[in-house]
mmCIF file of C-alpha atoms in Angstrom:
data_model
loop_
_atom_site.group_PDB
_atom_site.id
_atom_site.type_symbol
_atom_site.label_atom_id
_atom_site.label_comp_id
_atom_site.label_asym_id
_atom_site.label_seq_id
_atom_site.Cartn_x
_atom_site.Cartn_y
_atom_site.Cartn_z
ATOM 1 C CA MET A 1 122.302 62.590 18.611
ATOM 2 C CA ALA A 2 122.581 60.917 15.227
ATOM 3 C CA MET A 3 125.072 58.298 14.601
ATOM 4 C CA TYR A 4 125.340 56.151 11.191
ATOM 5 C CA ASN A 5 126.128 52.836 9.988
ATOM 6 C CA VAL A 6 127.022 51.718 6.573
ATOM 7 C CA LEU A 7 125.023 48.301 5.307
ATOM 8 C CA ASN A 8 127.006 46.838 2.333
ATOM 9 C CA LEU A 9 124.755 45.137 -0.135
ATOM 10 C CA VAL A 10 124.662 43.414 -3.449
ATOM 11 C CA MET A 11 121.177 43.977 -4.847
ATOM 12 C CA ILE A 12 119.107 44.842 -8.087
ATOM 13 C CA CYS A 13 118.185 48.540 -7.706
ATOM 14 C CA PRO A 14 114.543 49.205 -7.375
ATOM 15 C CA ARG A 15 114.852 52.130 -9.677
ATOM 16 C CA CYS A 16 117.006 51.063 -12.704
ATOM 17 C CA GLY A 17 117.085 47.303 -12.473
ATOM 18 C CA VAL A 18 120.403 46.738 -12.639
ATOM 19 C CA SER A 19 122.494 44.371 -10.062
ATOM 20 C CA SER A 20 125.433 46.529 -7.854
ATOM 21 C CA ALA A 21 127.207 46.685 -4.446
ATOM 22 C CA ILE A 22 124.788 49.220 -2.523
ATOM 23 C CA GLU A 23 126.021 51.268 0.638
ATOM 24 C CA ALA A 24 122.742 51.957 2.634
ATOM 25 C CA GLU A 25 122.950 54.294 5.538
ATOM 26 C CA PHE A 26 120.961 53.676 9.103
ATOM 27 C CA ARG A 27 121.324 54.182 12.898
ATOM 28 C CA PHE A 28 121.734 51.377 15.613
ATOM 29 C CA GLY A 29 122.703 52.782 19.031
ATOM 30 C CA LEU A 30 125.858 55.018 19.598
ATOM 31 C CA ARG A 31 128.122 52.950 16.952
ATOM 32 C CA ASN A 32 129.390 55.829 14.202
ATOM 33 C CA LEU A 33 129.932 54.384 10.900
ATOM 34 C CA THR A 34 130.659 50.885 10.997
ATOM 35 C CA GLN A 35 130.555 48.437 8.061
ATOM 36 C CA TYR A 36 127.450 45.873 8.323
ATOM 37 C CA GLN A 37 126.416 43.190 6.304
ATOM 38 C CA LEU A 38 123.347 40.675 6.055
ATOM 39 C CA GLY A 39 124.127 38.059 8.732
ATOM 40 C CA ASP A 40 126.242 40.512 11.114
ATOM 41 C CA THR A 41 125.658 40.896 14.685
ATOM 42 C CA ILE A 42 124.838 44.512 15.660
ATOM 43 C CA LYS A 43 126.891 45.584 18.180
ATOM 44 C CA TRP A 44 124.619 47.798 20.406
ATOM 45 C CA GLU A 45 126.561 50.436 22.079
ATOM 46 C CA GLY A 46 123.586 52.933 23.780
ATOM 47 C CA LYS A 47 120.363 54.801 22.458
ATOM 48 C CA GLY A 48 120.702 56.345 19.681
ATOM 49 C CA THR A 49 117.952 58.772 17.723
ATOM 50 C CA LYS A 50 115.996 55.772 16.167
ATOM 51 C CA THR A 51 116.852 53.379 18.582
ATOM 52 C CA PRO A 52 113.831 52.385 21.238
ATOM 53 C CA THR A 53 114.466 52.901 25.110
ATOM 54 C CA HIS A 54 114.356 49.402 25.862
ATOM 55 C CA ARG A 55 114.704 47.171 23.359
ATOM 56 C CA PRO A 56 113.308 43.613 24.182
ATOM 57 C CA PRO A 57 115.842 40.280 24.325
ATOM 58 C CA GLY A 58 115.671 38.822 20.905
ATOM 59 C CA GLY A 59 112.933 41.261 20.193
ATOM 60 C CA ASN A 60 112.911 42.683 16.172
ATOM 61 C CA TYR A 61 113.625 45.922 15.217
ATOM 62 C CA LEU A 62 112.894 47.841 11.896
ATOM 63 C CA GLY A 63 115.695 50.444 10.943
ATOM 64 C CA GLU A 64 115.553 52.988 8.042
ATOM 65 C CA ALA A 65 118.240 53.200 5.681
ATOM 66 C CA TYR A 66 118.854 55.483 3.223
ATOM 67 C CA ALA A 67 120.070 53.661 -0.116
ATOM 68 C CA VAL A 68 121.531 55.260 -3.375
ATOM 69 C CA CYS A 69 122.180 53.423 -6.728
ATOM 70 C CA GLN A 70 126.013 53.687 -7.592
ATOM 71 C CA HIS A 71 124.530 53.051 -11.265
ATOM 72 C CA CYS A 72 121.324 55.391 -12.029
ATOM 73 C CA GLN A 73 122.395 57.284 -8.594
ATOM 74 C CA ARG A 74 118.625 57.241 -7.742
ATOM 75 C CA ASP A 75 117.986 56.851 -4.247
ATOM 76 C CA PHE A 76 115.399 54.990 -2.061
ATOM 77 C CA TRP A 77 114.506 53.616 0.698
ATOM 78 C CA LEU A 78 115.115 50.613 2.721
ATOM 79 C CA ARG A 79 114.125 48.719 5.922
ATOM 80 C CA VAL A 80 116.684 46.847 8.203
ATOM 81 C CA ILE A 81 115.077 43.920 9.812
ATOM 82 C CA VAL A 82 117.248 42.404 12.972
ATOM 83 C CA ARG A 83 116.841 39.578 14.584
ATOM 84 C CA ALA A 84 118.306 38.461 17.788
ATOM 85 C CA ASP A 85 120.860 41.167 17.311
ATOM 86 C CA THR A 86 121.430 40.047 13.769
ATOM 87 C CA ILE A 87 120.409 41.649 10.749
ATOM 88 C CA ALA A 88 118.012 39.116 8.862
ATOM 89 C CA SER A 89 116.736 41.005 5.731
ATOM 90 C CA VAL A 90 116.647 43.929 4.244
ATOM 91 C CA GLU A 91 113.105 45.434 2.749
ATOM 92 C CA LEU A 92 112.307 48.372 0.070
ATOM 93 C CA ASP A 93 110.057 50.683 2.198
ATOM 94 C CA SER A 94 107.914 51.992 -0.372
ATOM 95 C CA THR A 95 106.656 48.336 -1.558
ATOM 96 C CA ARG A 96 107.461 46.146 1.587
ATOM 97 C CA GLN A 97 108.546 43.489 -0.394
ATOM 98 C CA PRO A 98 112.397 41.794 0.025
ATOM 99 C CA TYR A 99 114.941 43.192 -2.353
ATOM 100 C CA ILE A 100 116.223 40.502 -4.961
ATOM 101 C CA PRO A 101 119.980 39.516 -4.304
ATOM 102 C CA ASP A 102 121.766 38.393 -7.598
ATOM 103 C CA SER A 103 122.829 34.862 -6.896
ATOM 104 C CA SER A 104 126.398 35.642 -8.776
ATOM 105 C CA LEU A 105 127.278 38.256 -6.558
ATOM 106 C CA ALA A 106 125.587 37.010 -3.236
ATOM 107 C CA GLN A 107 128.175 34.592 -2.424
ATOM 108 C CA GLU A 108 130.992 37.076 -2.596
ATOM 109 C CA VAL A 109 129.259 39.045 0.316
ATOM 110 C CA THR A 110 129.728 36.541 3.330
ATOM 111 C CA PRO A 111 129.249 38.046 7.150
ATOM 112 C CA GLY A 112 132.660 39.581 7.677
ATOM 113 C CA ALA A 113 134.434 39.620 4.311
ATOM 114 C CA PRO A 114 134.923 43.213 3.152
ATOM 115 C CA VAL A 115 132.071 44.632 0.174
ATOM 116 C CA LYS A 116 133.312 44.483 -3.567
ATOM 117 C CA ILE A 117 131.994 47.780 -4.350
ATOM 118 C CA SER A 118 133.544 47.830 -7.835
ATOM 119 C CA SER A 119 136.214 46.302 -9.697
ATOM 120 C CA ASN A 120 138.147 49.626 -10.024
ATOM 121 C CA LYS A 121 139.056 49.765 -6.596
ATOM 122 C CA PHE A 122 142.700 48.475 -4.821
ATOM 123 C CA SER A 123 144.059 49.244 -2.184
ATOM 124 C CA ALA A 124 147.660 48.922 -1.614
ATOM 125 C CA ARG A 125 151.034 50.121 -0.803
ATOM 126 C CA SER A 126 154.361 50.527 -3.125
ATOM 127 C CA LYS A 127 157.294 48.428 -2.702
ATOM 128 C CA GLY A 128 159.334 49.328 0.501
ATOM 129 C CA HIS A 129 156.716 52.292 1.587
ATOM 130 C CA PRO A 130 154.692 52.493 4.837
ATOM 131 C CA MET A 131 151.650 53.947 3.512
ATOM 132 C CA GLN A 132 148.157 51.805 1.943
ATOM 133 C CA ILE A 133 146.396 53.865 -0.259
ATOM 134 C CA ASN A 134 142.866 53.348 -1.588
ATOM 135 C CA TRP A 135 142.850 53.675 -4.997
ATOM 136 C CA ILE A 136 140.229 54.269 -7.605
ATOM 137 C CA GLU A 137 140.827 53.876 -11.316
ATOM 138 C CA ILE A 138 139.312 56.882 -13.440
ATOM 139 C CA PRO A 139 139.160 54.622 -16.708
ATOM 140 C CA ALA A 140 140.231 56.370 -20.010
ATOM 141 C CA GLY A 141 137.289 58.701 -22.191
ATOM 142 C CA GLU A 142 135.496 61.555 -22.536
ATOM 143 C CA PHE A 143 133.401 63.735 -19.971
ATOM 144 C CA VAL A 144 131.923 66.859 -19.737
ATOM 145 C CA PHE A 145 134.272 69.713 -18.337
ATOM 146 C CA GLY A 146 132.891 72.587 -16.962
ATOM 147 C CA LEU A 147 129.300 74.290 -16.409
ATOM 148 C CA SER A 148 126.814 74.811 -19.576
ATOM 149 C CA GLU A 149 124.619 77.666 -19.825
ATOM 150 C CA GLU A 150 121.655 75.546 -19.611
ATOM 151 C CA GLN A 151 123.387 75.111 -15.654
ATOM 152 C CA ARG A 152 124.580 78.768 -15.604
ATOM 153 C CA LYS A 153 121.939 80.482 -15.907
ATOM 154 C CA PRO A 154 119.304 78.818 -13.211
ATOM 155 C CA LEU A 155 121.793 78.901 -10.635
ATOM 156 C CA LEU A 156 123.053 82.950 -11.515
ATOM 157 C CA ASN A 157 119.216 83.093 -11.130
ATOM 158 C CA ARG A 158 118.236 81.829 -7.968
ATOM 159 C CA ILE A 159 121.609 83.279 -6.410
ATOM 160 C CA PRO A 160 120.709 86.391 -3.867
ATOM 161 C CA SER A 161 121.645 89.902 -5.858
ATOM 162 C CA ARG A 162 123.934 91.072 -3.391
ATOM 163 C CA PHE A 163 126.301 88.020 -4.762
ATOM 164 C CA ALA A 164 125.052 88.242 -8.110
ATOM 165 C CA THR A 165 127.548 90.543 -9.643
ATOM 166 C CA ARG A 166 130.657 88.994 -8.443
ATOM 167 C CA GLU A 167 129.867 85.064 -8.882
ATOM 168 C CA ALA A 168 128.541 86.242 -12.710
ATOM 169 C CA ASN A 169 132.471 87.288 -13.330
ATOM 170 C CA LEU A 170 134.343 84.167 -11.532
ATOM 171 C CA ILE A 171 131.573 81.643 -13.028
ATOM 172 C CA GLN A 172 133.169 82.521 -16.497
ATOM 173 C CA ARG A 173 136.124 80.312 -15.594
ATOM 174 C CA GLU A 174 133.912 77.326 -15.863
ATOM 175 C CA SER A 175 132.106 78.235 -18.550
ATOM 176 C CA PRO A 176 131.778 77.484 -21.343
ATOM 177 C CA GLU A 177 131.588 73.697 -21.364
ATOM 178 C CA LYS A 178 133.427 71.242 -23.239
ATOM 179 C CA THR A 179 134.317 67.785 -23.939
ATOM 180 C CA VAL A 180 137.980 66.483 -22.567
ATOM 181 C CA ARG A 181 139.191 62.772 -23.019
ATOM 182 C CA LEU A 182 141.705 62.151 -20.487
ATOM 183 C CA GLU A 183 143.596 58.441 -20.208
ATOM 184 C CA THR A 184 143.250 56.182 -17.308
ATOM 185 C CA PHE A 185 144.544 57.548 -14.189
ATOM 186 C CA TYR A 186 144.260 56.290 -10.581
ATOM 187 C CA ILE A 187 142.938 58.979 -7.605
ATOM 188 C CA SER A 188 142.934 58.396 -3.904
ATOM 189 C CA ARG A 189 139.235 57.563 -2.391
ATOM 190 C CA TYR A 190 139.846 59.789 0.323
ATOM 191 C CA PRO A 191 141.458 63.253 1.054
ATOM 192 C CA ILE A 192 144.819 62.669 2.583
ATOM 193 C CA THR A 193 144.436 62.473 6.483
ATOM 194 C CA TRP A 194 145.941 63.694 9.424
ATOM 195 C CA GLU A 195 147.196 60.397 10.301
ATOM 196 C CA GLN A 196 148.987 59.812 6.755
ATOM 197 C CA TYR A 197 150.272 63.064 6.739
ATOM 198 C CA TYR A 198 151.943 62.949 10.286
ATOM 199 C CA GLN A 199 153.678 59.604 8.936
ATOM 200 C CA PHE A 200 155.103 62.210 5.985
ATOM 201 C CA ALA A 201 156.275 64.838 8.691
ATOM 202 C CA LEU A 202 158.379 62.501 10.744
ATOM 203 C CA SER A 203 159.576 60.697 7.228
ATOM 204 C CA SER A 204 163.073 60.933 5.826
ATOM 205 C CA HIS A 205 162.117 62.749 2.345
ATOM 206 C CA ARG A 206 163.913 65.731 1.411
ATOM 207 C CA TYR A 207 161.226 68.230 2.230
ATOM 208 C CA SER A 208 159.347 66.802 5.227
ATOM 209 C CA HIS A 209 158.577 68.698 8.266
ATOM 210 C CA ARG A 210 161.596 67.084 10.103
ATOM 211 C CA ASN A 211 164.080 67.598 7.344
ATOM 212 C CA THR A 212 162.503 71.385 6.724
ATOM 213 C CA PHE A 213 162.916 72.831 10.004
ATOM 214 C CA ALA A 214 164.702 72.647 13.573
ATOM 215 C CA GLY A 215 165.321 73.187 17.042
ATOM 216 C CA ASP A 216 162.252 74.301 19.217
ATOM 217 C CA HIS A 217 160.024 75.211 15.913
ATOM 218 C CA LEU A 218 160.131 71.695 14.516
ATOM 219 C CA GLN A 219 159.235 70.303 18.211
ATOM 220 C CA THR A 220 156.326 72.945 18.437
ATOM 221 C CA ILE A 221 155.328 71.804 14.601
ATOM 222 C CA LEU A 222 155.808 68.047 15.364
ATOM 223 C CA THR A 223 153.546 68.366 18.783
ATOM 224 C CA ASP A 224 151.004 69.802 16.691
ATOM 225 C CA LEU A 225 150.716 67.202 13.847
ATOM 226 C CA LYS A 226 151.241 64.585 16.674
ATOM 227 C CA ARG A 227 148.056 66.323 18.571
ATOM 228 C CA LEU A 228 146.112 66.129 15.369
ATOM 229 C CA ALA A 229 146.963 62.779 14.194
ATOM 230 C CA GLU A 230 145.708 61.461 17.268
ATOM 231 C CA THR A 231 142.061 63.523 18.007
ATOM 232 C CA GLN A 232 141.471 63.909 14.053
ATOM 233 C CA GLY A 233 143.175 61.184 12.681
ATOM 234 C CA ASP A 234 140.306 60.429 10.200
ATOM 235 C CA HIS A 235 140.180 64.178 9.031
ATOM 236 C CA PRO A 236 141.233 65.495 6.097
ATOM 237 C CA ALA A 237 144.477 67.540 6.929
ATOM 238 C CA ASP A 238 145.299 71.061 6.044
ATOM 239 C CA ALA A 239 148.893 71.435 3.988
ATOM 240 C CA ASN A 240 149.876 74.202 1.426
ATOM 241 C CA TRP A 241 150.671 73.536 -1.952
ATOM 242 C CA HIS A 242 154.742 72.738 -1.668
ATOM 243 C CA TYR A 243 153.994 70.329 1.084
ATOM 244 C CA ALA A 244 151.194 68.866 -0.655
ATOM 245 C CA LEU A 245 153.873 68.283 -3.720
ATOM 246 C CA ALA A 246 156.397 66.593 -1.417
ATOM 247 C CA PHE A 247 153.638 64.472 0.603
ATOM 248 C CA CYS A 248 152.879 62.912 -3.390
ATOM 249 C CA ASP A 249 156.306 62.449 -4.305
ATOM 250 C CA TRP A 250 157.332 60.454 -1.111
ATOM 251 C CA LEU A 251 154.281 58.535 -1.953
ATOM 252 C CA GLY A 252 155.599 58.168 -5.533
ATOM 253 C CA ALA A 253 152.595 60.078 -7.105
ATOM 254 C CA ARG A 254 151.527 63.558 -7.698
ATOM 255 C CA LEU A 255 148.516 65.965 -7.307
ATOM 256 C CA PRO A 256 145.426 65.851 -9.872
ATOM 257 C CA THR A 257 144.911 68.064 -12.954
ATOM 258 C CA SER A 258 141.568 70.233 -12.297
ATOM 259 C CA ALA A 259 140.136 68.031 -14.918
ATOM 260 C CA GLU A 260 141.139 64.901 -13.584
ATOM 261 C CA TRP A 261 139.434 65.906 -10.502
ATOM 262 C CA GLU A 262 136.314 66.896 -11.908
ATOM 263 C CA LYS A 263 136.105 63.953 -14.132
ATOM 264 C CA SER A 264 136.609 61.845 -10.682
ATOM 265 C CA ALA A 265 133.923 63.988 -8.937
ATOM 266 C CA ARG A 266 131.183 64.465 -11.648
ATOM 267 C CA GLY A 267 131.583 61.366 -14.085
ATOM 268 C CA VAL A 268 130.620 61.577 -17.948
ATOM 269 C CA ASP A 269 127.504 63.095 -17.339
ATOM 270 C CA GLY A 270 127.902 66.714 -16.464
ATOM 271 C CA ARG A 271 125.973 66.925 -13.324
ATOM 272 C CA LEU A 272 126.496 69.655 -10.771
ATOM 273 C CA TYR A 273 126.880 67.585 -7.631
ATOM 274 C CA PRO A 274 128.958 64.204 -7.168
ATOM 275 C CA TRP A 275 125.640 62.656 -6.402
ATOM 276 C CA GLY A 276 123.337 64.342 -9.017
ATOM 277 C CA ASN A 277 122.128 67.729 -9.976
ATOM 278 C CA ASN A 278 120.057 68.241 -7.137
ATOM 279 C CA TRP A 279 121.201 69.868 -3.773
ATOM 280 C CA ASP A 280 120.966 67.539 -0.817
ATOM 281 C CA PRO A 281 122.772 69.139 2.339
ATOM 282 C CA THR A 282 123.034 65.929 4.204
ATOM 283 C CA ARG A 283 125.597 64.462 1.521
ATOM 284 C CA GLY A 284 128.455 66.356 2.936
ATOM 285 C CA ASN A 285 129.735 68.246 6.009
ATOM 286 C CA PHE A 286 128.746 71.687 4.471
ATOM 287 C CA GLY A 287 128.806 73.311 7.788
ATOM 288 C CA LEU A 288 125.587 73.532 8.576
ATOM 289 C CA ASP A 289 125.326 71.136 11.736
ATOM 290 C CA ARG A 290 128.179 72.392 14.151
ATOM 291 C CA GLN A 291 126.594 70.526 16.988
ATOM 292 C CA ARG A 292 127.368 67.418 14.694
ATOM 293 C CA HIS A 293 130.612 68.175 13.779
ATOM 294 C CA PRO A 294 131.864 70.873 16.419
ATOM 295 C CA GLN A 295 135.257 70.427 15.117
ATOM 296 C CA ILE A 296 134.352 71.586 11.611
ATOM 297 C CA THR A 297 135.844 68.980 9.559
ATOM 298 C CA SER A 298 134.380 65.621 9.673
ATOM 299 C CA PRO A 299 135.775 62.113 8.970
ATOM 300 C CA VAL A 300 136.844 61.468 5.743
ATOM 301 C CA THR A 301 134.160 58.394 5.930
ATOM 302 C CA ALA A 302 131.493 60.319 7.102
ATOM 303 C CA TYR A 303 129.520 60.562 4.146
ATOM 304 C CA PRO A 304 128.950 57.754 2.024
ATOM 305 C CA MET A 305 125.910 58.855 0.756
ATOM 306 C CA GLY A 306 127.887 61.622 -1.424
ATOM 307 C CA GLN A 307 130.471 59.759 -3.263
ATOM 308 C CA SER A 308 131.081 60.454 -6.809
ATOM 309 C CA PRO A 309 129.887 57.785 -9.640
ATOM 310 C CA TYR A 310 133.484 56.578 -9.149
ATOM 311 C CA ASN A 311 133.096 55.912 -5.220
ATOM 312 C CA VAL A 312 135.588 58.893 -4.564
ATOM 313 C CA MET A 313 134.288 60.304 -1.348
ATOM 314 C CA ASP A 314 134.448 63.897 -0.088
ATOM 315 C CA MET A 315 134.366 65.383 -3.443
ATOM 316 C CA ALA A 316 131.985 68.438 -2.032
ATOM 317 C CA GLY A 317 132.192 69.650 1.440
ATOM 318 C CA ASN A 318 134.620 69.310 4.093
ATOM 319 C CA VAL A 319 137.902 71.287 2.636
ATOM 320 C CA TYR A 320 138.810 72.751 -0.462
ATOM 321 C CA GLU A 321 141.439 70.827 -2.541
ATOM 322 C CA TRP A 322 144.784 71.601 -4.108
ATOM 323 C CA THR A 323 145.478 70.450 -7.852
ATOM 324 C CA CYS A 324 148.609 70.632 -9.618
ATOM 325 C CA SER A 325 146.872 73.048 -12.662
ATOM 326 C CA THR A 326 147.230 76.653 -12.726
ATOM 327 C CA MET A 327 145.407 79.696 -13.832
ATOM 328 C CA PHE A 328 145.266 83.762 -14.360
ATOM 329 C CA GLY A 329 142.820 85.588 -11.769
ATOM 330 C CA THR A 330 139.834 86.972 -13.059
ATOM 331 C CA ALA A 331 137.975 90.003 -11.436
ATOM 332 C CA SER A 332 138.647 89.175 -7.598
ATOM 333 C CA ILE A 333 142.486 88.642 -8.193
ATOM 334 C CA GLN A 334 144.256 91.529 -8.488
ATOM 335 C CA ASN A 335 147.547 92.120 -10.876
ATOM 336 C CA GLU A 336 146.829 88.797 -12.653
ATOM 337 C CA GLN A 337 149.002 86.476 -11.040
ATOM 338 C CA GLU A 338 149.115 82.951 -11.920
ATOM 339 C CA GLN A 339 147.063 81.250 -8.944
ATOM 340 C CA ILE A 340 146.987 77.318 -8.009
ATOM 341 C CA VAL A 341 143.262 75.607 -9.234
ATOM 342 C CA CYS A 342 141.861 74.239 -5.717
ATOM 343 C CA ARG A 343 138.528 72.565 -6.379
ATOM 344 C CA SER A 344 136.116 71.270 -3.902
ATOM 345 C CA CYS A 345 135.269 73.966 -1.218
ATOM 346 C CA SER A 346 135.824 73.696 2.266
ATOM 347 C CA CYS A 347 133.121 73.410 5.226
ATOM 348 C CA ASP A 348 132.974 76.938 6.769
ATOM 349 C CA PHE A 349 129.857 78.157 5.557
ATOM 350 C CA GLU A 350 128.138 80.558 7.549
ATOM 351 C CA PRO A 351 124.450 81.107 6.146
ATOM 352 C CA GLY A 352 123.617 85.157 5.883
ATOM 353 C CA SER A 353 127.213 86.235 4.641
ATOM 354 C CA ASP A 354 128.625 83.245 2.399
ATOM 355 C CA THR A 355 127.157 82.542 -1.135
ATOM 356 C CA PRO A 356 124.555 79.380 -0.569
ATOM 357 C CA ASP A 357 125.418 76.460 0.166
ATOM 358 C CA TRP A 358 124.111 74.792 -2.934
ATOM 359 C CA PHE A 359 126.050 77.513 -5.102
ATOM 360 C CA ARG A 360 129.662 77.364 -3.562
ATOM 361 C CA ASN A 361 129.296 73.287 -3.857
ATOM 362 C CA ARG A 362 128.886 72.442 -7.491
ATOM 363 C CA VAL A 363 131.046 70.280 -8.763
ATOM 364 C CA THR A 364 132.460 73.029 -11.488
ATOM 365 C CA SER A 365 133.373 75.366 -9.115
ATOM 366 C CA ILE A 366 136.943 77.046 -9.098
ATOM 367 C CA THR A 367 138.809 78.711 -6.270
ATOM 368 C CA LEU A 368 142.406 80.002 -6.718
ATOM 369 C CA ASN A 369 145.023 80.354 -4.474
ATOM 370 C CA ALA A 370 148.918 81.927 -4.265
ATOM 371 C CA MET A 371 151.226 78.985 -4.739
ATOM 372 C CA ASN A 372 153.231 80.612 -2.248
ATOM 373 C CA PHE A 373 150.056 80.354 0.320
ATOM 374 C CA GLY A 374 151.700 80.081 3.711
ATOM 375 C CA GLY A 375 148.915 78.852 6.144
ATOM 376 C CA ALA A 376 146.476 76.644 4.608
ATOM 377 C CA SER A 377 142.971 77.029 5.639
ATOM 378 C CA LEU A 378 140.618 74.042 5.221
ATOM 379 C CA VAL A 379 142.950 73.319 1.740
ATOM 380 C CA GLY A 380 143.784 69.613 1.585
ATOM 381 C CA PHE A 381 144.445 67.152 -1.222
ATOM 382 C CA ARG A 382 144.411 63.583 -2.935
ATOM 383 C CA PRO A 383 147.302 62.235 -4.724
ATOM 384 C CA VAL A 384 147.055 60.710 -8.419
ATOM 385 C CA LEU A 385 148.903 57.583 -9.988
ATOM 386 C CA ASP A 386 149.620 57.514 -13.890
ATOM 387 C CA GLN A 387 148.422 54.303 -15.251
ATOM 388 C CA TRP A 388 152.344 53.122 -15.597
ATOM 389 C CA LEU A 389 152.980 53.701 -12.148
ATOM 390 C CA LYS A 390 150.302 51.254 -10.962
ATOM 391 C CA ARG A 391 152.510 48.234 -11.543
ATOM 392 C CA TYR A 392 155.233 49.960 -8.691
ATOM 393 C CA TRP A 393 151.784 49.748 -5.962
ATOM 394 C CA THR A 394 150.294 46.287 -7.105
ATOM 395 C CA GLY A 395 153.716 44.320 -9.049
ATOM 396 C CA VAL A 396 151.561 44.258 -12.344
#
């Protein structure tokens, strides 16, 4: 059973030479997604995939760690050196030479203190509101929106022939690529979770579950939501579009536009996936490992190596995500009804019966759902703040 932890470092990338904060994924015992830094004491909690059956007291343990540079998006392997249960140092796996710390930033990385991933992140709650959100600033500027012809042709050439005609029609939603300029906005780093959604259901908002249902039906719904909040509290919540709108209104925010979602997911360089142009099934929950994720969805923090260039998590896999954009249906939608644009792709991939996961999870992919879509199935959402609303969260 593979359990992952995150080691937070400030280091100079061996690929591009730029100093930045790095999240390295590694394994130690059965502690899942514990945040560590140099100098922290390892919490040994059992035998994991990489952990020796018996670790001698005070002995050294060399653990593999996988890291991705936030600047150049290239990956590399590290080795974590542990002495007397303490993370002593980190070495590059390829050269066996220690990483080079940036002295101006290293002082900020002290044991037990949160790592500053980038200056575009702030965690806050609005005035008088109980919920805290991790906001990521997406700066104003242009980015590449949609799929280029150079990207489209190889994708369609690789796809199995039984899917080719249908997908060739649907992929027209994403073509041709265009340059789009957006103003500064702030997007939630994570999709809204069941724990957060349950708080909304109990709230006094006029469209909360508490105010839109009554009697036994209300009790059944609240009981189900409470169970999900307690058992899958850090998993993304399912919600229909109207409840997603209501949640954002309760928060003092809104749903992202399709263009805002795409810029948050891919950055400005027109990449196919949040991490780059090469498909990597280990960077998200794409439904290929039911043993590891028997509940289908996974915690929103489970795949730090799959985050976008802006450090936004879960932009590929896990669940579809609602936007506030609409589009008229193409070949697969009858009667050309106006539909809500959903981005990302869910983890309900079944090999052999669905289009390949590398095709479904491209960052330009667009799925359409009816705005009165009753039972949401693996469709979540994340809120967005306009720049002028930031002061209601930060006071500045």
